[in-house]
Amino acid sequence: MPVVYRECMSTCLTVFADASFDHGTRIAAFAGWFRTTGTIHRISKVSKRRFVSSNEAELVALCATVLVALRRQASFREGDFVVAKSDCLYAVEHLKNKTGGATEAERRMVAKVHAALAVHGLRVYVRHVKGHTTLPEPRFHVNRWCDGQARRLLREAVRKERESRPM
């Protein structure tokens, strides 16, 4: 009978997220990418909520993507872990800390992520990925996709918002 090594290996749930924010309308759009047990998932949306800053939008986008990825993965084994990546240093630093976040909304999202990780017994590593680069490595390609998708959605949402305003 052949030995199956995959069953003993830890699963790394890899998550990327980015947000785009419009200061005038306070609209934010998000894009996330994650890989669960070999399957790649892409998510994106315009938030119904209005944000106070681009930092808040970035942190919420990263937290929300981690939470969606955890739900999609469904089952975990001892030793599995999550690597969350963002081009926003603010989001990276605040997600590293269980009580991170400058606003109440941010602190609630960070607490939700850490609670979900604890339920599954997962470690989390939060990493910064350099944004707005043309370097060929996969992490930069994924970050560019997230950035482009969030920007595209934001442009559409802001245009619709302006068109719907009475003159």
mmCIF file of C-alpha atoms in Angstrom:
data_model
loop_
_atom_site.group_PDB
_atom_site.id
_atom_site.type_symbol
_atom_site.label_atom_id
_atom_site.label_comp_id
_atom_site.label_asym_id
_atom_site.label_seq_id
_atom_site.Cartn_x
_atom_site.Cartn_y
_atom_site.Cartn_z
ATOM 1 C CA MET A 1 0.000 0.000 0.000
ATOM 2 C CA PRO A 2 1.526 3.376 -0.998
ATOM 3 C CA VAL A 3 2.194 5.981 1.670
ATOM 4 C CA VAL A 4 0.137 9.155 1.261
ATOM 5 C CA TYR A 5 2.083 12.127 2.564
ATOM 6 C CA ARG A 6 -0.536 14.741 1.757
ATOM 7 C CA GLU A 7 -2.683 13.617 4.682
ATOM 8 C CA CYS A 8 0.074 14.569 7.124
ATOM 9 C CA MET A 9 0.916 17.937 5.626
ATOM 10 C CA SER A 10 -0.482 21.171 7.014
ATOM 11 C CA THR A 11 -2.861 23.127 4.846
ATOM 12 C CA CYS A 12 -1.981 26.740 4.190
ATOM 13 C CA LEU A 13 -5.025 28.862 3.486
ATOM 14 C CA THR A 14 -3.604 31.792 1.476
ATOM 15 C CA VAL A 15 -5.623 35.021 1.361
ATOM 16 C CA PHE A 16 -5.061 38.308 -0.489
ATOM 17 C CA ALA A 17 -7.331 41.361 -0.309
ATOM 18 C CA ASP A 18 -7.395 44.930 -1.519
ATOM 19 C CA ALA A 19 -9.818 47.832 -1.317
ATOM 20 C CA SER A 20 -10.396 51.041 -3.236
ATOM 21 C CA PHE A 21 -11.931 54.019 -1.505
ATOM 22 C CA ASP A 22 -13.443 57.275 -2.774
ATOM 23 C CA HIS A 23 -13.010 60.133 -0.286
ATOM 24 C CA GLY A 24 -15.824 62.226 -1.747
ATOM 25 C CA THR A 25 -18.569 59.595 -1.569
ATOM 26 C CA ARG A 26 -16.934 57.379 1.110
ATOM 27 C CA ILE A 27 -17.760 54.363 -1.091
ATOM 28 C CA ALA A 28 -15.392 51.386 -0.918
ATOM 29 C CA ALA A 29 -15.019 48.384 -3.200
ATOM 30 C CA PHE A 30 -13.215 45.185 -2.284
ATOM 31 C CA ALA A 31 -11.557 42.315 -4.067
ATOM 32 C CA GLY A 32 -10.206 39.162 -2.491
ATOM 33 C CA TRP A 33 -8.394 36.075 -3.688
ATOM 34 C CA PHE A 34 -7.851 32.895 -1.736
ATOM 35 C CA ARG A 35 -6.761 29.332 -2.261
ATOM 36 C CA THR A 36 -8.382 26.530 -0.282
ATOM 37 C CA THR A 37 -7.174 22.958 -0.716
ATOM 38 C CA GLY A 38 -5.952 23.658 -4.222
ATOM 39 C CA THR A 39 -8.983 25.613 -5.436
ATOM 40 C CA ILE A 40 -8.681 29.308 -6.238
ATOM 41 C CA HIS A 41 -11.554 31.632 -5.324
ATOM 42 C CA ARG A 42 -12.044 35.256 -6.331
ATOM 43 C CA ILE A 43 -14.531 37.554 -4.669
ATOM 44 C CA SER A 44 -15.357 41.216 -5.160
ATOM 45 C CA LYS A 45 -18.083 43.667 -4.262
ATOM 46 C CA VAL A 46 -18.984 47.238 -3.543
ATOM 47 C CA SER A 47 -19.723 47.700 0.145
ATOM 48 C CA LYS A 48 -23.174 48.921 1.143
ATOM 49 C CA ARG A 49 -21.551 50.604 4.135
ATOM 50 C CA ARG A 50 -19.764 53.966 3.908
ATOM 51 C CA PHE A 51 -16.270 54.168 5.349
ATOM 52 C CA VAL A 52 -14.338 56.891 7.142
ATOM 53 C CA SER A 53 -10.964 56.178 5.514
ATOM 54 C CA SER A 54 -9.104 54.046 3.023
ATOM 55 C CA ASN A 55 -7.313 52.357 5.951
ATOM 56 C CA GLU A 56 -10.630 51.239 7.416
ATOM 57 C CA ALA A 57 -11.744 49.931 4.009
ATOM 58 C CA GLU A 58 -8.467 48.002 3.556
ATOM 59 C CA LEU A 59 -8.624 46.389 7.006
ATOM 60 C CA VAL A 60 -12.289 45.434 6.627
ATOM 61 C CA ALA A 61 -11.576 43.994 3.158
ATOM 62 C CA LEU A 62 -8.770 41.811 4.513
ATOM 63 C CA CYS A 63 -10.834 40.643 7.489
ATOM 64 C CA ALA A 64 -13.906 39.909 5.349
ATOM 65 C CA THR A 65 -11.864 37.914 2.842
ATOM 66 C CA VAL A 66 -10.273 35.831 5.604
ATOM 67 C CA LEU A 67 -13.736 35.111 7.051
ATOM 68 C CA VAL A 68 -15.138 34.059 3.660
ATOM 69 C CA ALA A 69 -12.097 31.858 3.044
ATOM 70 C CA LEU A 70 -12.509 30.163 6.438
ATOM 71 C CA ARG A 71 -16.166 29.401 5.658
ATOM 72 C CA ARG A 72 -15.317 28.005 2.226
ATOM 73 C CA GLN A 73 -12.515 25.803 3.572
ATOM 74 C CA ALA A 74 -14.992 24.268 6.068
ATOM 75 C CA SER A 75 -12.690 21.720 7.726
ATOM 76 C CA PHE A 76 -9.225 22.010 9.199
ATOM 77 C CA ARG A 77 -6.670 19.735 10.838
ATOM 78 C CA GLU A 78 -4.157 20.374 13.561
ATOM 79 C CA GLY A 79 -1.235 22.361 12.185
ATOM 80 C CA ASP A 80 -3.204 24.138 9.446
ATOM 81 C CA PHE A 81 -2.630 27.876 9.188
ATOM 82 C CA VAL A 82 -3.676 31.029 7.356
ATOM 83 C CA VAL A 83 -1.438 33.502 5.546
ATOM 84 C CA ALA A 84 -3.243 36.816 4.975
ATOM 85 C CA LYS A 85 -1.616 39.334 2.626
ATOM 86 C CA SER A 86 -2.326 42.971 1.876
ATOM 87 C CA ASP A 87 -0.517 45.890 0.274
ATOM 88 C CA CYS A 88 -1.769 48.108 3.121
ATOM 89 C CA LEU A 89 0.616 48.276 6.085
ATOM 90 C CA TYR A 90 -2.195 49.615 8.280
ATOM 91 C CA ALA A 91 -4.323 46.515 7.604
ATOM 92 C CA VAL A 92 -1.364 44.197 8.119
ATOM 93 C CA GLU A 93 -0.350 45.710 11.456
ATOM 94 C CA HIS A 94 -3.883 45.871 12.855
ATOM 95 C CA LEU A 95 -4.853 42.310 11.868
ATOM 96 C CA LYS A 96 -1.733 40.951 13.560
ATOM 97 C CA ASN A 97 -3.072 42.187 16.906
ATOM 98 C CA LYS A 98 -6.195 40.512 18.372
ATOM 99 C CA THR A 99 -7.383 43.899 19.588
ATOM 100 C CA GLY A 100 -6.249 45.785 16.472
ATOM 101 C CA GLY A 101 -8.168 48.574 14.812
ATOM 102 C CA ALA A 102 -8.566 52.293 15.397
ATOM 103 C CA THR A 103 -12.368 52.390 15.122
ATOM 104 C CA GLU A 104 -15.011 50.269 16.799
ATOM 105 C CA ALA A 105 -15.986 48.743 13.425
ATOM 106 C CA GLU A 106 -12.368 47.777 12.764
ATOM 107 C CA ARG A 107 -11.935 46.251 16.227
ATOM 108 C CA ARG A 108 -15.128 44.185 15.762
ATOM 109 C CA MET A 109 -13.917 42.819 12.418
ATOM 110 C CA VAL A 110 -10.443 41.982 13.744
ATOM 111 C CA ALA A 111 -11.994 40.271 16.794
ATOM 112 C CA LYS A 112 -14.294 38.230 14.504
ATOM 113 C CA VAL A 113 -11.323 36.993 12.501
ATOM 114 C CA HIS A 114 -9.307 36.021 15.569
ATOM 115 C CA ALA A 115 -12.343 34.286 17.109
ATOM 116 C CA ALA A 116 -12.918 32.281 13.917
ATOM 117 C CA LEU A 117 -9.250 31.322 13.790
ATOM 118 C CA ALA A 118 -9.375 30.206 17.427
ATOM 119 C CA VAL A 119 -12.473 28.052 16.817
ATOM 120 C CA HIS A 120 -10.511 26.122 14.184
ATOM 121 C CA GLY A 121 -7.240 26.176 16.159
ATOM 122 C CA LEU A 122 -5.477 28.022 13.343
ATOM 123 C CA ARG A 123 -2.384 30.183 13.427
ATOM 124 C CA VAL A 124 -2.389 33.309 11.286
ATOM 125 C CA TYR A 125 0.534 35.010 9.606
ATOM 126 C CA VAL A 126 -0.199 38.465 8.249
ATOM 127 C CA ARG A 127 2.178 39.689 5.573
ATOM 128 C CA HIS A 128 2.691 42.859 3.578
ATOM 129 C CA VAL A 129 2.972 42.523 -0.189
ATOM 130 C CA LYS A 130 4.369 45.461 -2.129
ATOM 131 C CA GLY A 131 1.595 47.077 -4.130
ATOM 132 C CA HIS A 132 1.588 48.804 -7.500
ATOM 133 C CA THR A 133 4.488 46.830 -8.897
ATOM 134 C CA THR A 134 5.063 45.020 -12.177
ATOM 135 C CA LEU A 135 7.272 42.328 -10.669
ATOM 136 C CA PRO A 136 6.468 38.871 -12.117
ATOM 137 C CA GLU A 137 6.149 36.796 -8.917
ATOM 138 C CA PRO A 138 2.692 35.247 -8.322
ATOM 139 C CA ARG A 139 2.011 37.308 -5.172
ATOM 140 C CA PHE A 140 2.358 40.524 -7.181
ATOM 141 C CA HIS A 141 0.141 39.170 -9.959
ATOM 142 C CA VAL A 142 -2.581 38.308 -7.426
ATOM 143 C CA ASN A 143 -2.249 41.694 -5.725
ATOM 144 C CA ARG A 144 -2.568 43.442 -9.103
ATOM 145 C CA TRP A 145 -5.742 41.465 -9.847
ATOM 146 C CA CYS A 146 -7.258 42.461 -6.476
ATOM 147 C CA ASP A 147 -6.262 46.096 -6.978
ATOM 148 C CA GLY A 148 -7.612 46.252 -10.525
ATOM 149 C CA GLN A 149 -10.898 44.582 -9.640
ATOM 150 C CA ALA A 150 -11.489 46.841 -6.615
ATOM 151 C CA ARG A 151 -10.682 49.949 -8.653
ATOM 152 C CA ARG A 152 -12.982 48.914 -11.496
ATOM 153 C CA LEU A 153 -15.885 48.274 -9.117
ATOM 154 C CA LEU A 154 -15.274 51.558 -7.308
ATOM 155 C CA ARG A 155 -15.264 53.562 -10.550
ATOM 156 C CA GLU A 156 -18.599 51.990 -11.549
ATOM 157 C CA ALA A 157 -20.147 52.630 -8.119
ATOM 158 C CA VAL A 158 -18.998 56.259 -7.971
ATOM 159 C CA ARG A 159 -20.267 56.880 -11.518
ATOM 160 C CA LYS A 160 -23.683 55.421 -10.608
ATOM 161 C CA GLU A 161 -23.780 57.493 -7.422
ATOM 162 C CA ARG A 162 -23.088 60.705 -9.346
ATOM 163 C CA GLU A 163 -25.639 59.851 -12.047
ATOM 164 C CA SER A 164 -28.337 59.227 -9.440
ATOM 165 C CA ARG A 165 -27.877 62.618 -7.733
ATOM 166 C CA PRO A 166 -30.533 65.193 -8.598
ATOM 167 C CA MET A 167 -29.205 68.201 -10.452
#
